[in-house]
Coordinates of C-alpha atoms in Angstrom, one line a residue:
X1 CA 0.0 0.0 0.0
X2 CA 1.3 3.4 -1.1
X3 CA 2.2 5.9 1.8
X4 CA 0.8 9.6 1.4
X5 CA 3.8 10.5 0.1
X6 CA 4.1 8.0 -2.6
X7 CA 0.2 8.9 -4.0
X8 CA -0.1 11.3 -7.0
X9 CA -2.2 13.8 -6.4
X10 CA -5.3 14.0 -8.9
X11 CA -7.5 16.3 -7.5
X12 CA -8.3 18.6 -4.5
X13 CA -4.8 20.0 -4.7
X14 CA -3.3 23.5 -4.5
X15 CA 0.2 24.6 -5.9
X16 CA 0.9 27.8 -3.6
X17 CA 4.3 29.5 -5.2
X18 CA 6.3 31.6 -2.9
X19 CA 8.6 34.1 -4.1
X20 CA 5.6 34.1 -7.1
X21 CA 7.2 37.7 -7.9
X22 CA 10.8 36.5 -8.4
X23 CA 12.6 35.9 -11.6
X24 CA 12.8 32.0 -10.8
X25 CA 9.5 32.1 -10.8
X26 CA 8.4 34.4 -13.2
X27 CA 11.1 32.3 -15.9
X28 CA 11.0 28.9 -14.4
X29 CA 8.0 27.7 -12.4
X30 CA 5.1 29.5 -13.8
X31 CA 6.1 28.5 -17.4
X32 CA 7.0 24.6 -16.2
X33 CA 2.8 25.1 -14.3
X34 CA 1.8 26.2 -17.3
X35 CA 3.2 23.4 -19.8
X36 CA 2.1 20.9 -17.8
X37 CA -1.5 22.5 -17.5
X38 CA -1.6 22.8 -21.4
X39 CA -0.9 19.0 -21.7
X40 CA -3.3 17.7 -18.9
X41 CA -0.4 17.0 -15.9
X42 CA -1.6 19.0 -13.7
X43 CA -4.8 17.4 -11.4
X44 CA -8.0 17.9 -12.0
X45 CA -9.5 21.4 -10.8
X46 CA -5.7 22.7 -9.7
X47 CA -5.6 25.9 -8.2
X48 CA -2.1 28.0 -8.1
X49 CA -1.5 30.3 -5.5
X50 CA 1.3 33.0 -6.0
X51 CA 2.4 34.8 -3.3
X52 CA 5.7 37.1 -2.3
X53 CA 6.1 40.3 -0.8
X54 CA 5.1 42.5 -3.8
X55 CA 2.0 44.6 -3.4
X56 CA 0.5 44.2 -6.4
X57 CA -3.1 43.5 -8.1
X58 CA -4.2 40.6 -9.5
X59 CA -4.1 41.7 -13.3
X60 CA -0.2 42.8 -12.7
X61 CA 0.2 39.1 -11.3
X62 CA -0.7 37.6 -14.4
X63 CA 1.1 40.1 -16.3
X64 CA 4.1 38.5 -14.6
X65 CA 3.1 34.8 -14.7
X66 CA 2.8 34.7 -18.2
X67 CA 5.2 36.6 -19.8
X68 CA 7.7 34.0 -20.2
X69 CA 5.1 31.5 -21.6
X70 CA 6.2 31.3 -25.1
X71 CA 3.5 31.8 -28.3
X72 CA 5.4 32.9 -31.0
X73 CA 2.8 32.3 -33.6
X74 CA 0.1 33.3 -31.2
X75 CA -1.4 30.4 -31.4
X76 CA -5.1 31.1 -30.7
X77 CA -5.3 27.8 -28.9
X78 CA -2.7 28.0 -26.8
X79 CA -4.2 31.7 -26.0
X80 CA -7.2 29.9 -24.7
X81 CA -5.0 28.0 -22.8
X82 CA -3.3 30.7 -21.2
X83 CA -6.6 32.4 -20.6
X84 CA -7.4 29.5 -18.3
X85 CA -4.7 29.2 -16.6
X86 CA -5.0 32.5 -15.3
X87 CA -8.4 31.7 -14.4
X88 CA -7.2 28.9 -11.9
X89 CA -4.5 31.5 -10.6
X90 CA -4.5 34.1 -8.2
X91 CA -1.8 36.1 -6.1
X92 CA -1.3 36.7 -2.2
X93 CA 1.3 39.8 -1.1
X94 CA 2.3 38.8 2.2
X95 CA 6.2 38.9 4.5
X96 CA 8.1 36.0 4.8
X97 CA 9.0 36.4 8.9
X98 CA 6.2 37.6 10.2
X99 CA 3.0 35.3 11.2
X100 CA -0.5 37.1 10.6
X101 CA 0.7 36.9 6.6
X102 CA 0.7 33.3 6.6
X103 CA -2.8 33.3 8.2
X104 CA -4.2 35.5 5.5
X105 CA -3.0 33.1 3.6
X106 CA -4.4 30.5 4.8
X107 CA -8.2 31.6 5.3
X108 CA -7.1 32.3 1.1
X109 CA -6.4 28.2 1.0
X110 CA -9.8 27.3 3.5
X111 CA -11.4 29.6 1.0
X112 CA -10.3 27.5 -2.6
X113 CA -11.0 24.3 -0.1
X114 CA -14.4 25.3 0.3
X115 CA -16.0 24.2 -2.6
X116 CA -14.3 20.9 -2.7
X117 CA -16.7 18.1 -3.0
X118 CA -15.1 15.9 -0.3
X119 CA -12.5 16.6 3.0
X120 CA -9.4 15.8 1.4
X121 CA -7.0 18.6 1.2
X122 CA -3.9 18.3 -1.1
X123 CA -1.3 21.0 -0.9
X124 CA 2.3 21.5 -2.8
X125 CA 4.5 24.6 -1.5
X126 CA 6.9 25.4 -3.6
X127 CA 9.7 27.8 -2.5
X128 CA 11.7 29.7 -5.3
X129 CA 13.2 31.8 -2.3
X130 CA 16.4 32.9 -1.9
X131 CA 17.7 30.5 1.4
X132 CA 17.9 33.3 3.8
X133 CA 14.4 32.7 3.8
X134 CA 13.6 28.8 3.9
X135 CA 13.2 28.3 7.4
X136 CA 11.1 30.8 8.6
X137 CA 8.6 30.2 5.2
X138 CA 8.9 26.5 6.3
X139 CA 8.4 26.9 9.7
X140 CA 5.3 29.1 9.1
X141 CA 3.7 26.9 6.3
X142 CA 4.1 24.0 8.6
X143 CA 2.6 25.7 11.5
X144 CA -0.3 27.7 9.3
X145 CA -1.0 26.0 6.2
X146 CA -0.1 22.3 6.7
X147 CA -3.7 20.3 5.3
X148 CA -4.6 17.9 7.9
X149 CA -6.8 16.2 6.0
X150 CA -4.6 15.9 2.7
X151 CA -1.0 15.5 1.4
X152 CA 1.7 18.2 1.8
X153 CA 4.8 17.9 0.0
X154 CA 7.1 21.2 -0.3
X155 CA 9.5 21.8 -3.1
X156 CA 13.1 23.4 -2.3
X157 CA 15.0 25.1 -4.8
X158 CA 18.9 24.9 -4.5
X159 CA 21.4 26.8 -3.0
X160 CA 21.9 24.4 0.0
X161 CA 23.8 26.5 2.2
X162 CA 27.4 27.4 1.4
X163 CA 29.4 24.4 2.7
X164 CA 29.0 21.9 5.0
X165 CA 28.0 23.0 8.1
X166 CA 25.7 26.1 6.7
X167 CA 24.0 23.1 4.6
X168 CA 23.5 20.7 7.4
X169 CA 22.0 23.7 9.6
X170 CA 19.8 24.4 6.8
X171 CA 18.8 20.8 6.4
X172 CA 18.4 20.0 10.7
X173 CA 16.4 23.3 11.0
X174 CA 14.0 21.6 7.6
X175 CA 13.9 18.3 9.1
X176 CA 12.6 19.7 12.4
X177 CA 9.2 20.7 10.8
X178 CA 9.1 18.5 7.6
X179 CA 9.9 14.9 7.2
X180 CA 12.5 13.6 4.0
X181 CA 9.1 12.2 2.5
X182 CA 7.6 15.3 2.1
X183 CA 10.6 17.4 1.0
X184 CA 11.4 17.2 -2.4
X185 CA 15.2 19.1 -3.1
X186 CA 15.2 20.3 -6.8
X187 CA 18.1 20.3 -8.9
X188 CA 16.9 21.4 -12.0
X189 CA 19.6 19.4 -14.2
X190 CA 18.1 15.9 -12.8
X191 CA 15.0 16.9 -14.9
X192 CA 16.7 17.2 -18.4
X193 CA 16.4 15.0 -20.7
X194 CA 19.8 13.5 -21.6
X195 CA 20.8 13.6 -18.2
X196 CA 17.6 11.5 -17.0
X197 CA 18.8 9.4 -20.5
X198 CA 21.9 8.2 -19.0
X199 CA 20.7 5.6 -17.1
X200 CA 18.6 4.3 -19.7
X201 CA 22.4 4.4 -22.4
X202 CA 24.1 3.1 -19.4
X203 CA 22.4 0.1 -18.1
X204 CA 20.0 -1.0 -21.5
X205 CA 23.0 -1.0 -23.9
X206 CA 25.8 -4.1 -22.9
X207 CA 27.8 -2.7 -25.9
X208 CA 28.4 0.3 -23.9
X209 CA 28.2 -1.2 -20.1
X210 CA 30.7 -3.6 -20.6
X211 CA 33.4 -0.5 -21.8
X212 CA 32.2 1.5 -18.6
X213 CA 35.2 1.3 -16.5
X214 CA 38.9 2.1 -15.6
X215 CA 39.9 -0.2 -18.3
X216 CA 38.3 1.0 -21.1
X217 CA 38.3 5.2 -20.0
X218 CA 41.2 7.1 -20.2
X219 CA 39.4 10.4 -18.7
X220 CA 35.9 12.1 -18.7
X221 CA 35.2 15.9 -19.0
X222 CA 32.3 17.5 -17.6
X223 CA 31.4 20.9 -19.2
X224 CA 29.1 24.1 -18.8
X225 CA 29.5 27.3 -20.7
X226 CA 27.7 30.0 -20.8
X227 CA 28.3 33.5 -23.3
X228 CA 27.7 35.8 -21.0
X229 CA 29.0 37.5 -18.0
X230 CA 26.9 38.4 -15.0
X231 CA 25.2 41.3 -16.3
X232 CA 24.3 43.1 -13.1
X233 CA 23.7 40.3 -11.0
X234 CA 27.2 39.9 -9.7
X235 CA 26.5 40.9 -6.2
X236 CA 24.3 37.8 -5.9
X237 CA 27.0 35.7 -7.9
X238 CA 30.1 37.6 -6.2
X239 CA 28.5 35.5 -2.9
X240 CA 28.2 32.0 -3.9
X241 CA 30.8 31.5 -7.1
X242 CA 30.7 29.4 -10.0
X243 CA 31.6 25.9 -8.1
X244 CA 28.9 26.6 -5.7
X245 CA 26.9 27.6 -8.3
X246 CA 27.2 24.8 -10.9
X247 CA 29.8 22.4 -10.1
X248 CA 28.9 21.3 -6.1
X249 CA 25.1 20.4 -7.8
X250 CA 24.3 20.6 -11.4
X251 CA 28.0 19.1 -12.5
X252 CA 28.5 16.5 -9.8
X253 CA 24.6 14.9 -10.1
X254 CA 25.8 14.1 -13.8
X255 CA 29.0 12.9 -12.4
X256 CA 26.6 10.7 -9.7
X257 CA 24.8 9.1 -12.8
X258 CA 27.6 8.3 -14.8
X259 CA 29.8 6.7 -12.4
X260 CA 27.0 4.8 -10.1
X261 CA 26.8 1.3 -10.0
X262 CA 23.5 -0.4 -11.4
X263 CA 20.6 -0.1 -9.3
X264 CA 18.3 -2.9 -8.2
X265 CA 15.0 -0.9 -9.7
X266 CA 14.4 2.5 -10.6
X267 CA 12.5 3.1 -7.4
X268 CA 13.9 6.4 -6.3
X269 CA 15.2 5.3 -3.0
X270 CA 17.4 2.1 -4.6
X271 CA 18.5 5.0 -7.3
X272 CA 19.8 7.7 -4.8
X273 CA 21.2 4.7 -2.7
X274 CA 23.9 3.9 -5.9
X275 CA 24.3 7.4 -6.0
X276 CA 25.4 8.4 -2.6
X277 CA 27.7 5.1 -2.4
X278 CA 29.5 6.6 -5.8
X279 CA 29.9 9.8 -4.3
X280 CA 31.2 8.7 -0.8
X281 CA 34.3 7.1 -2.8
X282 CA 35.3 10.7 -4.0
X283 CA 38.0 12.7 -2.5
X284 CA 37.8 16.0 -1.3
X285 CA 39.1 18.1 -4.1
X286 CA 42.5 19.8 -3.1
X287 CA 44.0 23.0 -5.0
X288 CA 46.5 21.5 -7.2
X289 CA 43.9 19.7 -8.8
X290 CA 41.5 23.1 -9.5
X291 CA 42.3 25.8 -11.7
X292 CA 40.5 29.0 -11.3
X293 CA 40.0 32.0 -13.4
X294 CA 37.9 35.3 -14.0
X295 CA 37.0 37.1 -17.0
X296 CA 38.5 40.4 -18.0
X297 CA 37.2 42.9 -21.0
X298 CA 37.7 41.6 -24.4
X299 CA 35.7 42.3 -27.4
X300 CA 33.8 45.4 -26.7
X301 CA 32.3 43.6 -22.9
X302 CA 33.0 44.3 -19.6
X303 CA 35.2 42.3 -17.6
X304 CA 34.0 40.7 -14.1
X305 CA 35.5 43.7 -12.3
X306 CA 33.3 46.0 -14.6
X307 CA 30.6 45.3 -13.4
X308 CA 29.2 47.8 -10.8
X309 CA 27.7 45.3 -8.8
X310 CA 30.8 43.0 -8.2
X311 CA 33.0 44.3 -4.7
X312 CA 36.0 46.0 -6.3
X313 CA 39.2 43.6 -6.3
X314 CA 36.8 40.7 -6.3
X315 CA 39.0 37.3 -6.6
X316 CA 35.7 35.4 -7.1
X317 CA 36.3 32.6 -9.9
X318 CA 34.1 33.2 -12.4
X319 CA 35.9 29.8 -14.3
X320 CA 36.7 26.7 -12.3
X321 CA 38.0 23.6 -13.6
X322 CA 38.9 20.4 -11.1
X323 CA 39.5 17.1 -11.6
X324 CA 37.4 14.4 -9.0
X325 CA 39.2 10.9 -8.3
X326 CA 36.5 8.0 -7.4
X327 CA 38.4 5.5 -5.2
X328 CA 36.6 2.2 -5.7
X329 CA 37.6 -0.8 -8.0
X330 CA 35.6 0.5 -11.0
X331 CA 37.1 4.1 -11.5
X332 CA 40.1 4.1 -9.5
X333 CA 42.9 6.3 -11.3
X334 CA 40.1 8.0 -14.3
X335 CA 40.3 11.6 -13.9
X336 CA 36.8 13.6 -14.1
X337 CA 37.2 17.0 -15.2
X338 CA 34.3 19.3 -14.2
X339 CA 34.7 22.4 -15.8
X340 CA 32.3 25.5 -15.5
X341 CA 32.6 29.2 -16.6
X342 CA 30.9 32.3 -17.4
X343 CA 31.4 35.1 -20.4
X344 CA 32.8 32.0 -23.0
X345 CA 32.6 31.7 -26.4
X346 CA 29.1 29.4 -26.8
X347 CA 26.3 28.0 -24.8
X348 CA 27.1 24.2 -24.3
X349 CA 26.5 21.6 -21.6
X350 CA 28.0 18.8 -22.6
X351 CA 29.6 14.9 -21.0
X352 CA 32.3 14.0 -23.2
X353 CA 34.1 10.7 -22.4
X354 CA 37.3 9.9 -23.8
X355 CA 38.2 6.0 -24.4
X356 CA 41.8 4.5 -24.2
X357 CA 44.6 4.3 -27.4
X358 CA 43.9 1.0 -28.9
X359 CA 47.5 -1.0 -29.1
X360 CA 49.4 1.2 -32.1
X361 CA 50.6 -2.0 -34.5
X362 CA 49.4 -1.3 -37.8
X363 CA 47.8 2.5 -36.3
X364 CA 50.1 5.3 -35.9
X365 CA 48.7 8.7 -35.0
X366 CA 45.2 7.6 -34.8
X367 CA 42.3 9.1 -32.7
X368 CA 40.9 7.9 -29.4
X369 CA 37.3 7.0 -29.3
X370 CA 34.6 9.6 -27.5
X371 CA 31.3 9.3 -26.4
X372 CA 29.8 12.8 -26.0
X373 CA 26.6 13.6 -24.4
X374 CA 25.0 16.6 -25.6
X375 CA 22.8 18.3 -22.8
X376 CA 22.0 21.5 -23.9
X377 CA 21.4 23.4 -26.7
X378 CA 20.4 20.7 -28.8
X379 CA 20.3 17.3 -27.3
X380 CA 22.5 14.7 -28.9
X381 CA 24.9 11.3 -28.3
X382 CA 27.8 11.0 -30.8
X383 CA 30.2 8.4 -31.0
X384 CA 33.6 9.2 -32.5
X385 CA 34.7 6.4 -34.7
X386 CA 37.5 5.6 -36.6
X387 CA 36.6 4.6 -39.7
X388 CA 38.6 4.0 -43.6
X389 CA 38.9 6.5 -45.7
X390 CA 36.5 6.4 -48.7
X391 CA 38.6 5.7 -52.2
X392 CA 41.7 3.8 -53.1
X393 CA 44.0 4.2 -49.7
X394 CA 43.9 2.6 -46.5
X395 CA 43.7 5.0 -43.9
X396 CA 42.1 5.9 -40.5
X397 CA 39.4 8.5 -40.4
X398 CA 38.2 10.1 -37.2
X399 CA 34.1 10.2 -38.0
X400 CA 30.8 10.0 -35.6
X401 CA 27.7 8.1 -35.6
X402 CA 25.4 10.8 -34.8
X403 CA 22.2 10.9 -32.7
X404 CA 20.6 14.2 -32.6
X405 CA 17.5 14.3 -30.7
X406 CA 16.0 17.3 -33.2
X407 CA 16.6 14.9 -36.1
X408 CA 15.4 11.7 -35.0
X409 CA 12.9 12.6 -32.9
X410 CA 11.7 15.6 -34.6
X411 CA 8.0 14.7 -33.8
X412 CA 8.7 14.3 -30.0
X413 CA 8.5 17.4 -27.4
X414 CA 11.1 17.2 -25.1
X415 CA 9.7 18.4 -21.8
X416 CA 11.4 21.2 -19.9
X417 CA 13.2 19.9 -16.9
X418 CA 11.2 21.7 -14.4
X419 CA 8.1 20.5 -16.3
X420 CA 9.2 16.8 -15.1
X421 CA 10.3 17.9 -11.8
X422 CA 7.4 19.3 -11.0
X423 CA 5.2 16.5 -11.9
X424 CA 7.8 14.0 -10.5
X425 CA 6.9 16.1 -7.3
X426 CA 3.0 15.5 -7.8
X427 CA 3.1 11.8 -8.2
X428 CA 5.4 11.4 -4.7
X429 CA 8.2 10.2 -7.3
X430 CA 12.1 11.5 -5.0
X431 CA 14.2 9.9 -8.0
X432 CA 15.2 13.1 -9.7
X433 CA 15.2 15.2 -6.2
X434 CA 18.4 15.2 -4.1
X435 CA 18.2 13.4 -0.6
X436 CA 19.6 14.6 2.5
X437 CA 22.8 12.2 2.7
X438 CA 23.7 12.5 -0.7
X439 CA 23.9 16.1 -0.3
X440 CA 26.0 16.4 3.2
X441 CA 28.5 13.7 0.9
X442 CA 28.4 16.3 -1.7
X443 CA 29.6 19.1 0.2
X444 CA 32.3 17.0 2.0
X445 CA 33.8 17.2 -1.5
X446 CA 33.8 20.9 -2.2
X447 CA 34.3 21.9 1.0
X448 CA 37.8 22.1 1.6
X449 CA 38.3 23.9 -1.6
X450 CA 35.8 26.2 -1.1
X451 CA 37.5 26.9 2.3
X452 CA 40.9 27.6 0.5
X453 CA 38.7 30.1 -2.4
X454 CA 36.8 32.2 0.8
X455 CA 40.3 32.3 2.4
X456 CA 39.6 30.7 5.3
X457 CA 42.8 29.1 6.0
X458 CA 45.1 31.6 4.9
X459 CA 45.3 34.3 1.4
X460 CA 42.7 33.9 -1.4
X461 CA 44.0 32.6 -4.4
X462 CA 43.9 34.9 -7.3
X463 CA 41.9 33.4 -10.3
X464 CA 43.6 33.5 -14.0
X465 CA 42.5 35.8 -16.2
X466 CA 40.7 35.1 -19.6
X467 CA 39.6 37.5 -22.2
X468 CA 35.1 37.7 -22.2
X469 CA 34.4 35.4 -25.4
X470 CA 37.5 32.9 -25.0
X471 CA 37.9 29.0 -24.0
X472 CA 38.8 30.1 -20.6
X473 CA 42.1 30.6 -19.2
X474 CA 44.6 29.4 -21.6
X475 CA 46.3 27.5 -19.1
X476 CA 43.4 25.2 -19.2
X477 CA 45.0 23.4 -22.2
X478 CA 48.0 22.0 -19.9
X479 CA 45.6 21.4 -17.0
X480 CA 43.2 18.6 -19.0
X481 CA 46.7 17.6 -20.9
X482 CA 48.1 16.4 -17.5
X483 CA 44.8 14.3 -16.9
X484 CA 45.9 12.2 -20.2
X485 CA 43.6 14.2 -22.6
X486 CA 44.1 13.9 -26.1
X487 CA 42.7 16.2 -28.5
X488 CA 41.0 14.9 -31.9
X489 CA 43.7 15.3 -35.0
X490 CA 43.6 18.5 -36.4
X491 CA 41.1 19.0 -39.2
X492 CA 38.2 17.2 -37.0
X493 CA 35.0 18.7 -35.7
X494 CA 31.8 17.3 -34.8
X495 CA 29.7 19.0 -38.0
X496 CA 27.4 21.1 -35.5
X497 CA 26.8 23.4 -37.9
X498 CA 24.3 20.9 -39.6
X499 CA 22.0 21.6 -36.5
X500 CA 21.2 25.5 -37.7
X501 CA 19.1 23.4 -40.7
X502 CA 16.8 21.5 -38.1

């Protein structure tokens, strides 16, 4: 028999949005509510609550709500839809510390609840609020605006604290008012669709599984780029940094999947059990195993330091590349490069795993083999190959056999990943959410080099510069070279540009 927490909620449920005036919100959750709404996700007779401190009428809330619902051909059917959505919407202005605003919002909920045909009260609280904020909301909701009569789950965006003791407060002062059944800890890269894939290429495909190890790897790079700098939002970056920001949770739950051992099922608890057991063989990462750097003005763009919102003489990285070691029979002595930076030359999220030389014999000068995962833009898996050269002469030819999601599946929607996450959330499924162990385990790895970038155990290091646009820091050539990367022979590329045509 299913516990509350495992049931999916089909009706008599309300999705009650804090920080509903925030650009998480306004970009992320409201458009993910939306999509699944259009398709029929969402249970039957949903109501959405939005609420945040904003003063502001119900009309300006769905200004906000919708504007980052894309209709680009205004699609009068999808204007319907929209139409309706605000219909089953509506907005509360209320504080976050203070207790009579969580008990006008709660005679708002009694008042939806009302005209329910029978006692059972389902309610999802969703917090896209900055941390300084989760426990008291958390404390209050539980207190206020917990359904007796119903299921409460409540939905936690990342970050988790700052290192390992700010995140295990964070998580004791949670636990004390809402059990690890009902908590459900978003990382918003466990809802994409190549990362959720990985499993499926890893463990359905024994033409891959059985190369999956130490033997057959040479190394493994794990990359995020993004074009652009921080654009007036440094003073928000300038506190947390790019490893706290992408490498301690969106980088390292990739790393999780790829590197776990096979699960027993795909029931959630048996999946985030292979996952923590992965990530408790990692060492702490140390400095001479982490490069840092920070971008300066190239190109007609301002440089970190530019911006007015950065502290002046700011030695926050801005790039961060570190290699993890996994000490257990299957990985031992494969580096894993995670690499993250801001202000680079494209938009790419990519896995790319490097095989081992084959024995040289009759090949000299040959290419290694690479799987690459493509997780955003564009999802794809390529496999390098080498292959003859068409014509009269025998020779090796680094080439791929390409699988790009837009082109095979081109009549398949890929769901945005907080689209999943949020219905993962409604039918009580934890797979894709991050547990309470697995995240004290992942801060035990960051840690201590976090520690050494905040200075607290003696100076700051001083990231590397690199011009806005670039790779990165230049020396980041050297750094993956020393981890037994090889580079493709010259004159090979992956033919991305095909992808413009899809």
């Amino acid at each position: 028999m299913a516990t509350p927490e495992q049931i999916e909620l089909r009706n008599n449920t309300i999705i009650i949005v804090f920080g509903a005036s925030g650009d998480l919100a306004k970009k992320k959750t409201f458009p993910a509510l939306f999509g699944l709404y259009r398709d029929g996700f969402l249970p039957e007779d949903v109501k959405i609550v939005g609420y945040a401190r904003t003063k502001m009428d119900e009309a300006e809330f769905y200004k906000r709500a919708t504007q980052y619902i894309k209709n680009p051909d205004d699609d009068p059917a999808i204007s319907n839809k929209i139409d309706e959505f605000k219909k089953i919407s509506t907005y509360v202005s209320g504080g976050y510390e203070d207790d009579p605003s969580f008990e006008v919002l709660e005679n708002r909920l009694k008042g939806i609840e009302s005209t329910y045909n029978s006692n059972e009260r389902n309610r999802v609280f969703y917090l896209a609020l900055p941390p300084s904020v989760f426990i008291p909301v958390a404390q209050r909701v539980k207190k206020y605006n917990y359904a007796t009569d119903g299921v409460n789950r409540i939905i936690v965006e990342k970050p988790f604290g700052k290192d390992l003791e700010s995140s295990r407060e964070l998580l004791g002062a949670l636990k004390q008012h809402w059990t690890e059944d009902e908590t459900f800890r978003i990382d918003h890269y466990l809802g994409k669709e190549m990362v959720k894939n990985i499993l499926i290429l890893r463990f359905a495909n024994i033409a891959l599984s059985s190369a999956w190890d130490k033997n057959s790897i040479s190394n493994v790079q794990i990359t995020f780029k993004e074009p652009f700098g921080t654009e007036g939002r440094g003073g928000y970056f300038d506190e947390f940094g790019i490893i706290r920001d992408i490498l301690q949770n969106h980088l390292l739950q990739v790393l999780s999947i790829l590197t776990m051992e096979r699960p027993v099922s795909f029931a959630a608890e048996d999946v985030r059990d292979e996952k923590v057991k992965v990530l408790r063989s990692i060492r702490p990462i140390v400095p001479h195993d982490t490069l840092l750097g920070q971008y300066v003005a190239a190109n007609g763009k301002p440089g970190y330091l530019d911006d007015d919102t950065v502290p002046p003489h700011s030695t926050c990285p801005t790039y961060a590349a570190t290699t993890l070691w996994i000490d257990n029979p299957r990985w031992d002595g494969v580096p894993f490069i995670l690499k993250a930076g801001k202000a680079l030359n494209e938009a790419k999220v990519e896995v790319r795993i490097q095989f081992r030389d084959v024995a040289k014999g009759i090949f000299q000068d040959i290419s290694r083999n690479e799987l690459v995962l493509r997780i955003q833009p564009s999802e794809a898996v390529y496999l390098k190959l080498n292959l003859k050269t068409p014509g009269l002469y025998t020779r090796a030819l680094p080439t791929e056999m390409d699988l790009t999601y837009k082109r095979r599946f081109s009549d398949n929607k890929i769901p945005e990943a907080y689209e999943a996450l949020i219905l993962d959330a409604l039918k009580g499924d934890h797979s894709n959410f991050v547990r309470h162990d697995e995240l004290d385990v992942a801060w035990k790895i960051f840690t201590p080099i976090l520690h050494w970038i905040d200075g607290k155990n003696g100076p700051r290091p001083k990231p590397l510069p690199y011009p806005y646009g670039s790779r990165g820091p230049k020396e980041i050539e050297a750094f993956i070279k020393k981890c037994d990367y090889t580079r493709s022979l010259e004159g090979y590329s992956w033919p991305i540009t095909n992808l413009a045509n899809l």
